[in-house]
Short mmCIF file of C-alpha atoms and ligand atoms in Angstrom, two decimals:
data_model
loop_
_atom_site.label_atom_id
_atom_site.label_comp_id
_atom_site.label_asym_id
_atom_site.label_seq_id
_atom_site.Cartn_x
_atom_site.Cartn_y
_atom_site.Cartn_z
CA UNK T 1 4.52 0.17 -21.37
CA UNK T 2 5.90 -1.41 -24.57
CA UNK T 3 3.80 -1.77 -27.70
CA UNK T 4 3.86 -5.54 -27.43
CA UNK T 5 2.14 -5.17 -24.10
CA UNK T 6 -0.79 -3.46 -25.76
CA UNK T 7 -1.87 0.06 -26.56
CA UNK T 8 0.18 2.58 -24.61
CA UNK T 9 -2.14 4.61 -22.40
CA UNK T 10 -1.71 7.97 -20.78
CA UNK T 11 -3.69 8.72 -17.61
CA UNK T 12 -4.69 11.78 -15.61
CA UNK T 13 -5.62 11.29 -12.00
CA UNK T 14 -7.53 14.20 -10.52
CA UNK T 15 -6.81 14.80 -6.84
CA UNK T 16 -3.98 13.64 -4.61
CA UNK T 17 -6.03 12.66 -1.60
CA UNK T 18 -6.37 9.12 -0.32
CA UNK T 19 -7.85 7.81 -3.60
CA UNK T 20 -5.49 9.75 -5.88
CA UNK T 21 -2.41 8.46 -4.06
CA UNK T 22 -3.85 4.97 -4.32
CA UNK T 23 -4.38 5.42 -8.08
CA UNK T 24 -0.81 6.56 -8.66
CA UNK T 25 0.62 3.63 -6.73
CA UNK T 26 -1.64 1.07 -8.36
CA UNK T 27 -1.19 2.42 -11.89
CA UNK T 28 2.55 2.11 -11.60
CA UNK T 29 2.25 -1.33 -10.02
CA UNK T 30 0.14 -2.44 -13.02
CA UNK T 31 2.82 -1.21 -15.40
CA UNK T 32 1.20 2.06 -16.45
CA UNK T 33 3.94 4.64 -16.02
CA UNK T 34 2.55 7.44 -18.12
CA UNK T 35 0.34 9.38 -15.75
CA UNK T 36 0.05 12.73 -14.02
CA UNK T 37 -1.79 13.43 -10.81
CA UNK T 38 -3.30 16.91 -10.74
CA UNK T 39 -3.71 18.39 -7.27
CA UNK T 40 -5.08 21.86 -6.74
CA UNK T 41 -3.45 22.30 -3.33
CA UNK T 42 0.24 22.25 -2.46
CA UNK T 43 0.25 18.97 -0.53
CA UNK T 44 -1.26 15.50 -0.72
CA UNK T 45 -3.91 14.39 1.77
CA UNK T 46 -7.29 15.64 0.55
CA UNK T 47 -9.77 15.77 3.37
CA UNK T 48 -7.01 15.14 5.92
CA UNK T 49 -5.06 18.11 4.61
CA UNK T 50 -8.10 20.37 4.66
CA UNK T 51 -9.60 19.38 8.00
CA UNK T 52 -7.35 20.39 10.86
CA UNK T 53 -9.90 21.21 13.55
CA UNK T 54 -9.16 20.38 17.19
CA UNK T 55 -10.25 16.84 18.03
CA UNK T 56 -10.17 15.66 14.42
CA UNK T 57 -9.94 11.93 14.10
CA UNK T 58 -11.39 9.25 11.88
CA UNK T 59 -14.24 7.25 13.37
CA UNK T 60 -13.09 4.25 11.38
CA UNK T 61 -10.33 2.36 13.22
CA UNK T 62 -6.95 3.47 11.92
CA UNK T 63 -5.88 -0.08 11.19
CA UNK T 64 -8.85 -0.31 8.81
CA UNK T 65 -8.46 3.20 7.48
CA UNK T 66 -5.15 2.10 5.95
CA UNK T 67 -4.14 0.83 2.53
CA UNK T 68 -4.15 -2.97 2.46
CA UNK T 69 -0.65 -2.84 1.00
CA UNK T 70 0.65 -0.42 3.61
CA UNK T 71 -0.65 -1.55 6.99
CA UNK T 72 1.08 0.44 9.67
CA UNK T 73 2.18 -0.83 13.08
CA UNK T 74 2.54 2.74 14.30
CA UNK T 75 -1.00 3.99 14.83
CA UNK T 76 -1.17 5.63 18.24
CA UNK T 77 -4.86 4.95 18.92
CA UNK T 78 -7.69 2.80 17.68
CA UNK T 79 -9.05 6.05 16.18
CA UNK T 80 -5.92 8.07 15.59
CA UNK T 81 -5.89 11.85 15.24
CA UNK T 82 -6.21 13.51 11.83
CA UNK T 83 -2.62 14.75 11.78
CA UNK T 84 -1.41 11.13 12.08
CA UNK T 85 -3.57 10.15 9.11
CA UNK T 86 -2.17 13.08 7.12
CA UNK T 87 1.38 12.00 8.05
CA UNK T 88 0.54 8.41 7.05
CA UNK T 89 -0.70 9.52 3.61
CA UNK T 90 2.41 11.65 3.09
CA UNK T 91 4.60 8.75 4.17
CA UNK T 92 2.92 6.24 1.84
CA UNK T 93 3.28 8.75 -1.04
CA UNK T 94 6.99 9.10 -0.30
CA UNK T 95 7.68 5.42 0.22
CA UNK T 96 5.97 4.52 -3.04
CA UNK T 97 7.80 7.30 -4.78
CA UNK T 98 4.80 8.79 -6.55
CA UNK T 99 5.27 12.40 -5.47
CA UNK T 100 7.18 13.17 -8.68
CA UNK T 101 4.06 12.35 -10.69
CA UNK T 102 1.96 14.97 -8.90
CA UNK T 103 1.52 18.49 -10.28
CA UNK T 104 0.62 20.61 -7.27
CA UNK T 105 -1.25 23.88 -7.51
CA UNK T 106 -3.11 22.71 -10.65
CA UNK T 107 -6.83 22.28 -10.61
CA UNK T 108 -8.35 20.55 -13.62
CA UNK T 109 -11.11 22.92 -14.66
CA UNK T 110 -12.21 21.44 -17.97
CA UNK T 111 -12.07 18.27 -19.99
CA UNK T 112 -13.37 17.46 -23.44
CA UNK T 113 -13.47 14.06 -25.09
CA UNK T 114 -12.20 14.60 -28.63
CA UNK T 115 -11.23 11.84 -31.08
CA UNK T 116 -11.07 9.21 -28.37
CA UNK T 117 -8.93 11.18 -25.91
CA UNK T 118 -9.58 13.59 -23.05
CA UNK T 119 -8.23 17.10 -23.56
CA UNK T 120 -7.77 18.61 -20.14
CA UNK T 121 -7.16 22.15 -19.08
CA UNK T 122 -5.99 23.27 -15.65
CA UNK T 123 -6.37 26.45 -13.65
CA UNK T 124 -2.87 27.55 -14.73
CA UNK T 125 -3.73 27.17 -18.41
CA UNK T 126 -1.70 23.95 -18.71
CA UNK T 127 -3.10 21.47 -21.23
CA UNK T 128 -2.83 17.73 -21.32
CA UNK T 129 -4.22 14.99 -23.52
CA UNK T 130 -4.86 11.61 -21.98
CA UNK T 131 -6.57 8.33 -22.77
CA UNK T 132 -8.05 7.75 -19.34
CA UNK T 133 -9.19 10.08 -16.56
CA UNK T 134 -9.52 8.87 -12.99
CA UNK T 135 -11.47 11.32 -10.87
CA UNK T 136 -10.35 10.94 -7.28
CA UNK T 137 -11.86 14.22 -6.21
CA UNK T 138 -13.41 13.21 -2.88
CA UNK T 139 -16.87 13.39 -1.46
CA UNK T 140 -17.19 15.86 1.40
CA UNK T 141 -15.13 18.61 -0.07
CA UNK T 142 -16.95 21.89 -0.56
CA UNK T 143 -17.95 23.43 2.79
CA UNK T 144 -21.59 24.34 3.28
CA UNK T 145 -21.81 27.71 4.98
CA UNK T 146 -25.33 28.70 6.05
CA UNK T 147 -26.41 32.14 4.93
CA UNK T 148 -27.17 33.40 8.43
CA UNK T 149 -28.25 37.01 8.37
CA UNK T 150 -25.51 39.22 9.78
CA UNK T 151 -22.71 36.66 9.57
CA UNK T 152 -20.42 39.22 7.92
CA UNK T 153 -20.99 41.67 10.74
CA UNK T 154 -19.78 39.35 13.50
CA UNK T 155 -16.93 41.10 15.29
CA UNK T 156 -15.24 37.92 16.48
CA UNK T 157 -13.70 35.23 14.31
CA UNK T 158 -16.03 33.00 12.31
CA UNK T 159 -14.99 30.11 10.11
CA UNK T 160 -16.13 26.74 8.77
CA UNK T 161 -14.75 23.65 10.50
CA UNK T 162 -12.89 22.62 7.33
CA UNK T 163 -11.24 26.06 7.09
CA UNK T 164 -9.95 26.24 10.65
CA UNK T 165 -8.12 29.47 11.40
CA UNK T 166 -5.23 28.43 13.61
CA UNK T 167 -4.25 32.06 14.23
CA UNK T 168 -7.38 32.54 16.30
CA UNK T 169 -6.84 32.25 20.03
CA UNK T 170 -9.29 29.82 21.67
CA UNK T 171 -8.02 29.41 25.21
CA UNK T 172 -10.12 31.32 27.68
CA UNK T 173 -12.49 32.62 24.99
CA UNK T 174 -16.24 32.25 24.45
CA UNK T 175 -16.69 29.83 21.59
CA UNK T 176 -19.90 28.90 19.76
CA UNK T 177 -20.24 25.82 17.58
CA UNK T 178 -23.08 25.39 15.11
CA UNK T 179 -24.02 21.82 14.27
CA UNK T 180 -24.07 18.40 15.89
CA UNK T 181 -22.50 16.21 13.18
CA UNK T 182 -19.40 14.07 13.70
CA UNK T 183 -17.27 17.17 13.24
CA UNK T 184 -18.99 19.34 15.85
CA UNK T 185 -19.03 16.54 18.41
CA UNK T 186 -15.28 16.02 18.08
CA UNK T 187 -14.65 19.78 18.35
CA UNK T 188 -16.78 20.06 21.50
CA UNK T 189 -14.88 17.26 23.22
CA UNK T 190 -11.52 18.77 22.30
CA UNK T 191 -12.30 22.39 23.17
CA UNK T 192 -14.52 22.53 26.20
CA UNK T 193 -11.71 22.36 28.75
CA UNK T 194 -9.72 25.05 26.96
CA UNK T 195 -12.36 27.71 26.56
CA UNK T 196 -14.11 29.99 29.02
CA UNK T 197 -17.54 29.11 27.70
CA UNK T 198 -18.71 26.76 24.98
CA UNK T 199 -22.12 27.07 23.34
CA UNK T 200 -23.33 24.27 21.13
CA UNK T 201 -26.09 25.40 18.76
CA UNK T 202 -28.05 22.22 18.12
CA UNK T 203 -30.70 22.04 15.42
CA UNK T 204 -31.09 18.28 15.70
CA UNK T 205 -30.05 16.02 18.57
CA UNK T 206 -27.80 13.08 17.73
CA UNK T 207 -27.55 9.53 18.94
CA UNK T 208 -24.09 8.87 20.30
CA UNK T 209 -22.61 5.39 20.25
CA UNK T 210 -20.31 4.95 23.26
CA UNK T 211 -17.02 4.21 21.61
CA UNK T 212 -13.80 4.37 23.57
CA UNK T 213 -10.50 5.12 21.94
CA UNK T 214 -7.72 3.09 23.53
CA UNK T 215 -4.10 3.94 22.81
CA UNK T 216 -1.74 1.29 21.48
CA UNK T 217 1.09 1.23 24.01
CA UNK T 218 4.70 1.19 22.80
CA UNK T 219 5.18 -2.52 23.47
CA UNK T 220 2.10 -3.41 21.44
CA UNK T 221 3.25 -1.29 18.54
CA UNK T 222 6.65 -2.92 18.78
CA UNK T 223 4.96 -6.32 18.64
CA UNK T 224 3.05 -5.25 15.48
CA UNK T 225 6.34 -4.11 13.99
CA UNK T 226 8.16 -7.35 14.66
CA UNK T 227 5.27 -9.65 13.83
CA UNK T 228 3.33 -8.75 10.66
CA UNK T 229 0.96 -11.66 11.28
CA UNK T 230 -0.14 -10.04 14.49
CA UNK T 231 -0.79 -6.80 12.63
CA UNK T 232 -2.75 -8.63 9.93
CA UNK T 233 -4.70 -10.45 12.67
CA UNK T 234 -5.71 -7.16 14.27
CA UNK T 235 -6.80 -5.88 10.87
CA UNK T 236 -9.07 -8.89 10.33
CA UNK T 237 -10.47 -8.70 13.83
CA UNK T 238 -11.39 -5.02 13.48
CA UNK T 239 -12.87 -5.62 10.06
CA UNK T 240 -15.22 -8.21 11.48
CA UNK T 241 -16.10 -6.09 14.49
CA UNK T 242 -16.87 -2.94 12.52
CA UNK T 243 -18.55 -4.84 9.68
CA UNK T 244 -21.55 -4.95 12.03
CA UNK T 245 -22.15 -1.22 11.51
CA UNK T 246 -21.82 -1.43 7.75
CA UNK T 247 -24.42 -4.12 7.44
CA UNK T 248 -26.77 -3.02 10.23
CA UNK T 249 -27.72 0.24 8.51
CA UNK T 250 -29.08 -1.40 5.39
CA UNK T 251 -31.76 -3.29 7.31
CA UNK T 252 -33.83 -1.14 9.64
CA UNK T 253 -35.19 -4.27 11.35
CA UNK T 254 -31.92 -6.09 11.86
CA UNK T 255 -30.94 -7.26 15.36
CA UNK T 256 -27.66 -5.40 14.86
CA UNK T 257 -29.39 -2.05 14.45
CA UNK T 258 -31.49 -2.75 17.55
CA UNK T 259 -28.29 -3.47 19.44
CA UNK T 260 -26.80 -0.18 18.28
CA UNK T 261 -29.99 1.64 19.27
CA UNK T 262 -29.97 0.04 22.72
CA UNK T 263 -26.34 1.01 23.25
CA UNK T 264 -27.03 4.61 22.22
CA UNK T 265 -30.11 4.85 24.43
CA UNK T 266 -28.29 3.40 27.43
CA UNK T 267 -25.44 5.82 26.82
CA UNK T 268 -27.84 8.77 27.01
CA UNK T 269 -29.78 7.45 30.02
CA UNK T 270 -26.75 6.43 32.03
CA UNK T 271 -24.29 9.14 31.18
CA UNK T 272 -26.31 12.35 31.13
CA UNK T 273 -27.43 13.08 34.67
CA UNK T 274 -29.36 16.35 34.31
CA UNK T 275 -32.88 15.38 33.11
CA UNK T 276 -33.37 18.67 31.27
CA UNK T 277 -30.13 18.33 29.35
CA UNK T 278 -30.88 14.65 28.70
CA UNK T 279 -34.16 15.58 27.01
CA UNK T 280 -32.44 18.24 24.92
CA UNK T 281 -29.94 15.65 23.76
CA UNK T 282 -32.56 12.97 23.07
CA UNK T 283 -33.19 12.50 19.34
CA UNK T 284 -36.72 11.90 18.07
CA UNK T 285 -35.65 9.46 15.35
CA UNK T 286 -33.88 6.12 15.26
CA UNK T 287 -30.18 5.63 15.90
CA UNK T 288 -28.01 5.52 12.75
CA UNK T 289 -30.72 7.20 10.67
CA UNK T 290 -28.24 10.05 10.49
CA UNK T 291 -24.55 9.20 10.37
CA UNK T 292 -23.91 7.59 13.75
CA UNK T 293 -21.74 9.61 16.11
CA UNK T 294 -19.01 7.57 17.75
CA UNK T 295 -17.77 9.16 20.93
CA UNK T 296 -16.69 7.97 24.32
CA UNK T 297 -16.50 11.41 25.88
CA UNK T 298 -19.05 13.77 24.32
CA UNK T 299 -21.68 13.36 27.07
CA UNK T 300 -19.05 13.81 29.73
CA UNK T 301 -17.67 16.98 28.14
CA UNK T 302 -21.01 18.60 27.32
CA UNK T 303 -21.92 18.37 31.02
CA UNK T 304 -19.01 20.60 32.03
CA UNK T 305 -20.22 23.69 33.88
CA UNK T 306 -18.89 25.97 31.12
CA UNK T 307 -20.79 24.13 28.36
CA UNK T 308 -24.30 24.88 27.17
CA UNK T 309 -26.57 23.27 24.60
CA UNK T 310 -28.84 25.78 22.89
CA UNK T 311 -31.79 24.27 21.03
CA UNK T 312 -33.57 27.46 20.03
CA UNK T 313 -33.03 28.17 16.34
CA UNK T 314 -30.51 30.74 15.19
CA UNK T 315 -32.31 33.90 14.22
CA UNK T 316 -29.33 35.99 13.10
CA UNK T 317 -25.73 36.78 13.83
CA UNK T 318 -24.95 40.12 15.43
CA UNK T 319 -21.58 41.83 15.95
CA UNK T 320 -21.44 40.49 19.52
CA UNK T 321 -22.72 36.96 18.96
CA UNK T 322 -25.66 34.76 17.98
CA UNK T 323 -29.26 35.86 18.53
CA UNK T 324 -31.60 32.89 18.87
CA UNK T 325 -35.30 32.73 18.10
CA UNK T 326 -36.20 33.24 21.79
CA UNK T 327 -34.60 36.70 21.58
CA UNK T 328 -31.52 35.78 23.62
CA UNK T 329 -28.09 37.03 22.55
CA UNK T 330 -25.28 34.50 23.06
CA UNK T 331 -22.14 36.61 23.24
CA UNK T 332 -19.16 35.00 21.55
CA UNK T 333 -15.54 35.62 20.58
CA UNK T 334 -15.35 32.75 18.10
CA UNK T 335 -18.05 31.11 15.98
CA UNK T 336 -17.33 27.74 14.38
CA UNK T 337 -19.63 26.59 11.60
CA UNK T 338 -19.51 22.79 11.73
CA UNK T 339 -22.33 22.79 9.23
CA UNK T 340 -21.18 20.10 6.82
CA UNK T 341 -20.54 20.01 3.12
CA UNK T 342 -22.20 20.34 -0.27
CA UNK T 343 -22.52 16.63 -0.73
CA UNK T 344 -23.60 16.52 -4.36
CA UNK T 345 -20.68 18.37 -5.95
CA UNK T 346 -18.18 15.50 -6.38
CA UNK T 347 -15.88 16.49 -9.26
CA UNK T 348 -17.81 19.65 -10.01
CA UNK T 349 -17.23 22.56 -10.67
CA UNK T 350 -15.00 20.83 -13.24
CA UNK T 351 -16.65 21.07 -16.64
CA UNK T 352 -16.66 17.87 -18.69
CA UNK T 353 -17.82 17.46 -22.27
CA UNK T 354 -18.19 13.89 -23.43
CA UNK T 355 -19.46 12.21 -26.56
CA UNK T 356 -21.97 14.10 -28.75
CA UNK T 357 -21.35 17.25 -26.71
CA UNK T 358 -22.99 15.65 -23.69
CA UNK T 359 -21.78 17.34 -20.53
CA UNK T 360 -21.46 16.36 -16.90
CA UNK T 361 -23.90 19.18 -16.11
CA UNK T 362 -26.44 17.54 -18.44
CA UNK T 363 -25.87 14.12 -16.93
CA UNK T 364 -26.22 15.45 -13.40
CA UNK T 365 -28.86 18.10 -14.07
CA UNK T 366 -31.20 16.46 -11.56
CA UNK T 367 -28.70 14.87 -9.22
CA UNK T 368 -25.37 13.04 -9.42
CA UNK T 369 -25.49 9.42 -10.47
CA UNK T 370 -23.01 6.90 -11.81
CA UNK T 371 -23.08 3.18 -12.43
CA UNK T 372 -21.67 1.53 -9.31
CA UNK T 373 -20.51 5.08 -8.53
CA UNK T 374 -17.80 4.67 -11.17
CA UNK T 375 -19.00 5.32 -14.75
CA UNK T 376 -21.31 7.83 -16.48
CA UNK T 377 -22.94 7.30 -19.90
CA UNK T 378 -21.24 9.15 -22.76
CA UNK T 379 -18.27 10.16 -20.65
CA UNK T 380 -16.04 7.34 -21.88
CA UNK T 381 -12.74 6.33 -20.33
CA UNK T 382 -13.52 8.42 -17.27
CA UNK T 383 -13.85 6.63 -13.97
CA UNK T 384 -14.62 7.85 -10.49
CA UNK T 385 -13.36 6.66 -7.15
CA UNK T 386 -15.80 7.23 -4.30
CA UNK T 387 -18.27 8.72 -6.75
CA UNK T 388 -22.01 9.27 -6.19
CA UNK T 389 -24.16 6.82 -4.24
CA UNK T 390 -21.26 4.66 -3.13
CA UNK T 391 -20.96 2.87 0.19
CA UNK T 392 -21.06 5.13 3.24
CA UNK T 393 -21.21 4.27 6.89
CA UNK T 394 -18.73 3.53 9.56
CA UNK T 395 -16.33 1.57 7.42
CA UNK T 396 -13.23 2.37 5.43
CA UNK T 397 -13.45 4.43 2.26
CA UNK T 398 -9.89 3.28 1.56
CA UNK T 399 -11.16 -0.27 1.16
CA UNK T 400 -13.95 1.03 -1.07
CA UNK T 401 -11.45 2.90 -3.27
CA UNK T 402 -9.14 -0.12 -3.50
CA UNK T 403 -11.99 -2.36 -4.63
CA UNK T 404 -13.16 0.24 -7.13
CA UNK T 405 -9.67 0.68 -8.47
CA UNK T 406 -9.33 -3.06 -9.09
CA UNK T 407 -12.58 -2.92 -11.06
CA UNK T 408 -11.50 0.14 -13.07
CA UNK T 409 -8.21 -1.54 -13.97
CA UNK T 410 -10.17 -4.33 -15.63
CA UNK T 411 -12.00 -1.80 -17.81
CA UNK T 412 -8.68 -0.14 -18.61
CA UNK T 413 -7.33 -3.52 -19.73
CA UNK T 414 -10.02 -3.58 -22.44
CA UNK T 415 -8.52 -0.37 -23.79
CA UNK T 416 -4.96 -1.57 -23.42
CA UNK T 417 -5.70 -4.88 -25.15
CA UNK T 418 -7.43 -3.19 -28.05
CA UNK T 419 -10.79 -4.80 -27.29
CA UNK T 420 -12.29 -1.33 -27.52
CA UNK T 421 -11.08 2.25 -27.49
CA UNK T 422 -13.99 3.76 -25.58
CA UNK T 423 -15.80 2.35 -22.58
CA UNK T 424 -18.60 3.82 -20.50
CA UNK T 425 -21.77 2.48 -18.95
CA UNK T 426 -24.90 2.39 -21.12
CA UNK T 427 -27.77 4.70 -20.20
CA UNK T 428 -30.00 1.62 -19.82
CA UNK T 429 -27.67 -0.13 -17.39
CA UNK T 430 -27.39 3.00 -15.29
CA UNK T 431 -31.16 3.43 -15.25
CA UNK T 432 -31.70 -0.17 -14.22
CA UNK T 433 -29.06 0.07 -11.54
CA UNK T 434 -30.53 3.29 -10.15
CA UNK T 435 -34.02 1.76 -10.06
CA UNK T 436 -32.75 -1.24 -8.10
CA UNK T 437 -30.71 0.96 -5.77
CA UNK T 438 -33.66 3.24 -5.05
CA UNK T 439 -35.91 0.26 -4.36
CA UNK T 440 -33.40 -1.40 -2.01
CA UNK T 441 -32.90 1.88 -0.16
CA UNK T 442 -36.46 1.59 1.19
CA UNK T 443 -35.31 -1.02 3.69
CA UNK T 444 -32.50 1.03 5.12
CA UNK T 445 -32.35 2.87 8.41
CA UNK T 446 -31.57 6.10 6.54
CA UNK T 447 -35.24 6.49 5.52
CA UNK T 448 -36.65 5.77 8.97
CA UNK T 449 -37.51 9.42 9.61
CA UNK T 450 -34.75 11.98 9.89
CA UNK T 451 -33.01 14.60 7.82
CA UNK T 452 -29.43 13.84 6.88
CA UNK T 453 -26.82 14.50 4.23
CA UNK T 454 -27.35 10.93 3.03
CA UNK T 455 -30.72 11.87 1.51
CA UNK T 456 -30.94 13.35 -1.97
CA UNK T 457 -33.45 15.94 -3.19
CA UNK T 458 -36.15 13.20 -3.39
CA UNK T 459 -35.38 11.86 0.07
CA UNK T 460 -33.70 8.77 -1.41
CA UNK T 461 -30.44 7.81 0.33
CA UNK T 462 -27.53 8.60 -1.96
CA UNK T 463 -25.73 5.48 -0.84
CA UNK T 464 -25.06 1.81 -1.46
CA UNK T 465 -28.09 0.04 0.08
CA UNK T 466 -26.87 -3.57 -0.06
CA UNK T 467 -24.49 -5.61 2.08
CA UNK T 468 -20.85 -4.75 1.77
CA UNK T 469 -20.11 -8.27 0.52
CA UNK T 470 -22.30 -7.56 -2.49
CA UNK T 471 -20.18 -4.51 -3.20
CA UNK T 472 -17.06 -6.68 -2.98
CA UNK T 473 -18.58 -9.16 -5.42
CA UNK T 474 -19.64 -6.44 -7.88
CA UNK T 475 -16.15 -5.01 -7.79
CA UNK T 476 -14.53 -8.38 -8.48
CA UNK T 477 -15.25 -8.19 -12.24
CA UNK T 478 -17.23 -5.77 -14.41
CA UNK T 479 -20.40 -7.05 -16.04
CA UNK T 480 -19.42 -6.09 -19.56
CA UNK T 481 -23.03 -6.22 -20.76
CA UNK T 482 -23.54 -2.99 -18.83
CA UNK T 483 -20.90 -1.20 -20.89
CA UNK T 484 -20.97 0.56 -24.18
CA UNK T 485 -17.69 -0.49 -25.84
CA UNK T 486 -16.59 0.96 -29.14
P1 NAP O 501 -22.93 17.06 8.94
O1 NAP O 501 -23.00 15.68 9.43
O2 NAP O 501 -23.59 17.40 7.66
O3 NAP O 501 -23.49 17.98 10.10
C1 NAP O 501 -23.77 19.34 9.89
C2 NAP O 501 -24.44 19.87 11.12
O4 NAP O 501 -24.68 21.25 10.94
C3 NAP O 501 -25.78 19.22 11.41
O5 NAP O 501 -25.91 19.06 12.79
C4 NAP O 501 -26.77 20.23 10.86
O6 NAP O 501 -28.01 20.20 11.51
C5 NAP O 501 -26.05 21.51 11.22
N1 NAP O 501 -26.48 22.63 10.39
C6 NAP O 501 -26.32 22.76 9.05
N2 NAP O 501 -26.85 23.91 8.64
C7 NAP O 501 -27.38 24.50 9.74
C8 NAP O 501 -28.11 25.70 9.95
N3 NAP O 501 -28.38 26.52 8.94
N4 NAP O 501 -28.49 25.99 11.21
C9 NAP O 501 -28.20 25.14 12.21
N5 NAP O 501 -27.55 23.98 12.08
C10 NAP O 501 -27.14 23.68 10.85
O7 NAP O 501 -21.40 17.58 8.79
P2 NAP O 501 -20.08 17.09 9.54
O8 NAP O 501 -20.28 17.01 11.00
O9 NAP O 501 -18.98 17.94 9.04
O10 NAP O 501 -19.91 15.63 9.07
C11 NAP O 501 -20.07 15.28 7.72
C12 NAP O 501 -19.57 13.89 7.51
O11 NAP O 501 -18.16 13.92 7.51
C13 NAP O 501 -19.92 12.88 8.58
O12 NAP O 501 -21.20 12.38 8.49
C14 NAP O 501 -18.87 11.87 8.31
O13 NAP O 501 -19.22 11.08 7.20
C15 NAP O 501 -17.69 12.74 7.95
N6 NAP O 501 -16.90 12.98 9.15
C16 NAP O 501 -16.31 11.92 9.65
C17 NAP O 501 -15.56 12.06 10.76
C18 NAP O 501 -14.93 10.88 11.22
O14 NAP O 501 -14.59 10.79 12.36
N7 NAP O 501 -14.76 9.89 10.33
C19 NAP O 501 -15.40 13.27 11.41
C20 NAP O 501 -16.03 14.34 10.88
C21 NAP O 501 -16.78 14.19 9.74
P3 NAP O 501 -29.15 19.11 11.12
O15 NAP O 501 -28.66 17.81 11.70
O16 NAP O 501 -30.36 19.62 11.75
O17 NAP O 501 -29.21 19.09 9.62
#
């Protein structure tokens, strides 16, 4: 960028997942060419690079889980498999020619704000100095492995769902899966017909929304290819259809949530024939209180003769398998821990030191928070994509990141245009925002009586509790009164 176009700015983007790729493309599009994307792994893709478990797909329709500027006519299914999403992200990176800006194998471990710039240090000892940091480090990133007694002594193979060991033979083996989140449910459906015996260790039953997954036949994909309006039309249609889920969850009394509940209940009643199994699978809380499971085949697959749902708690792991609280040993060859993620890490363990020596650890000593999930007081010129307490639910985090990026660019323009050289939310604005968010969360389905990863240490949902349209409006232009500009 030339001087007459304002102050030249150098950027660091942290992470080359969905949001980091987006940042690189959008920075260049806005005329900011001086940036580096730091990626600790050796490939782009983030969560889609790390999760490779059998049955992996996104429960947001693929045509919505796409960049608005790179709609694809080629998705194979309404909910396409994870490897297709990974290929899509790699393809978009290539087509937008941003791969050259990525430094692979470099994890940013530390950053300090000195004299108006961020001094960064990576795991290889490389140093960089930038004006703006964009943290695109993802949400569900660090696996949560329960500390089951005896786990190390298990003689079979044991691994977390996000660290799938593809060298381990599954066909014809006895496989145990711990957990009943979206991940476990997808794994069960994909594996049951391949294994000799499948044991699902369920701590909490889940409501399952009956969602089929139709393929897009070749001729339909060809039609999308030759007629972009048709593709755009499908995008709008799906957005409207799935918008119901996004808005239903924020109002526990809405007719939409009742409709979802009815559909889940009917799914259980009509599609699980064995009364004993049906009761095991029946949750004792309201649908969508936990992240809603979308599956058209889970109930079918879990009723296979070689599948078993175990509801007794796990007492310990033994060399031969899992011992449950009723004293029974479930002998296994493979144990999959689909036990979720440490959901409050975000960009940590990166160490950040902002103004007046104030650190990220100080700011997040109690729990992570950020104004509109983007900015943190005293950490100027540092912006997060998909940061704490942002929108969650069955809608596209790509759309969320795009909206957030548009907002961040407007703050960056203040720096470029010399209106200020440091910008971060004020402590007061963050406090006010958090108070309003916490209050609004009381109306949501997430606090209707269940345990879930949405709830923080106080039991407050760590999410956006308002309609998605309000998020869109907030992202349209920053309220500058909320920002400390120097
Ligand atoms: P999760 O929703 O956090 O589920 C973890 C599961 O492990 C829960 O059933 C939990 O039981 C169980 N668990 C944890 N610790 C346990 C212990 N010590 N003993 C027994 N059970 C234990 O994790 P996830 O399934 O990986 O999904 C996380 C999120 O990733 C989803 O909510 C979704 O946002 C995203 N995801 C999305 C897709 C998709 O299709 N878009 C697919 C996979 C994941 P409790 O329920 O009792 O706590």
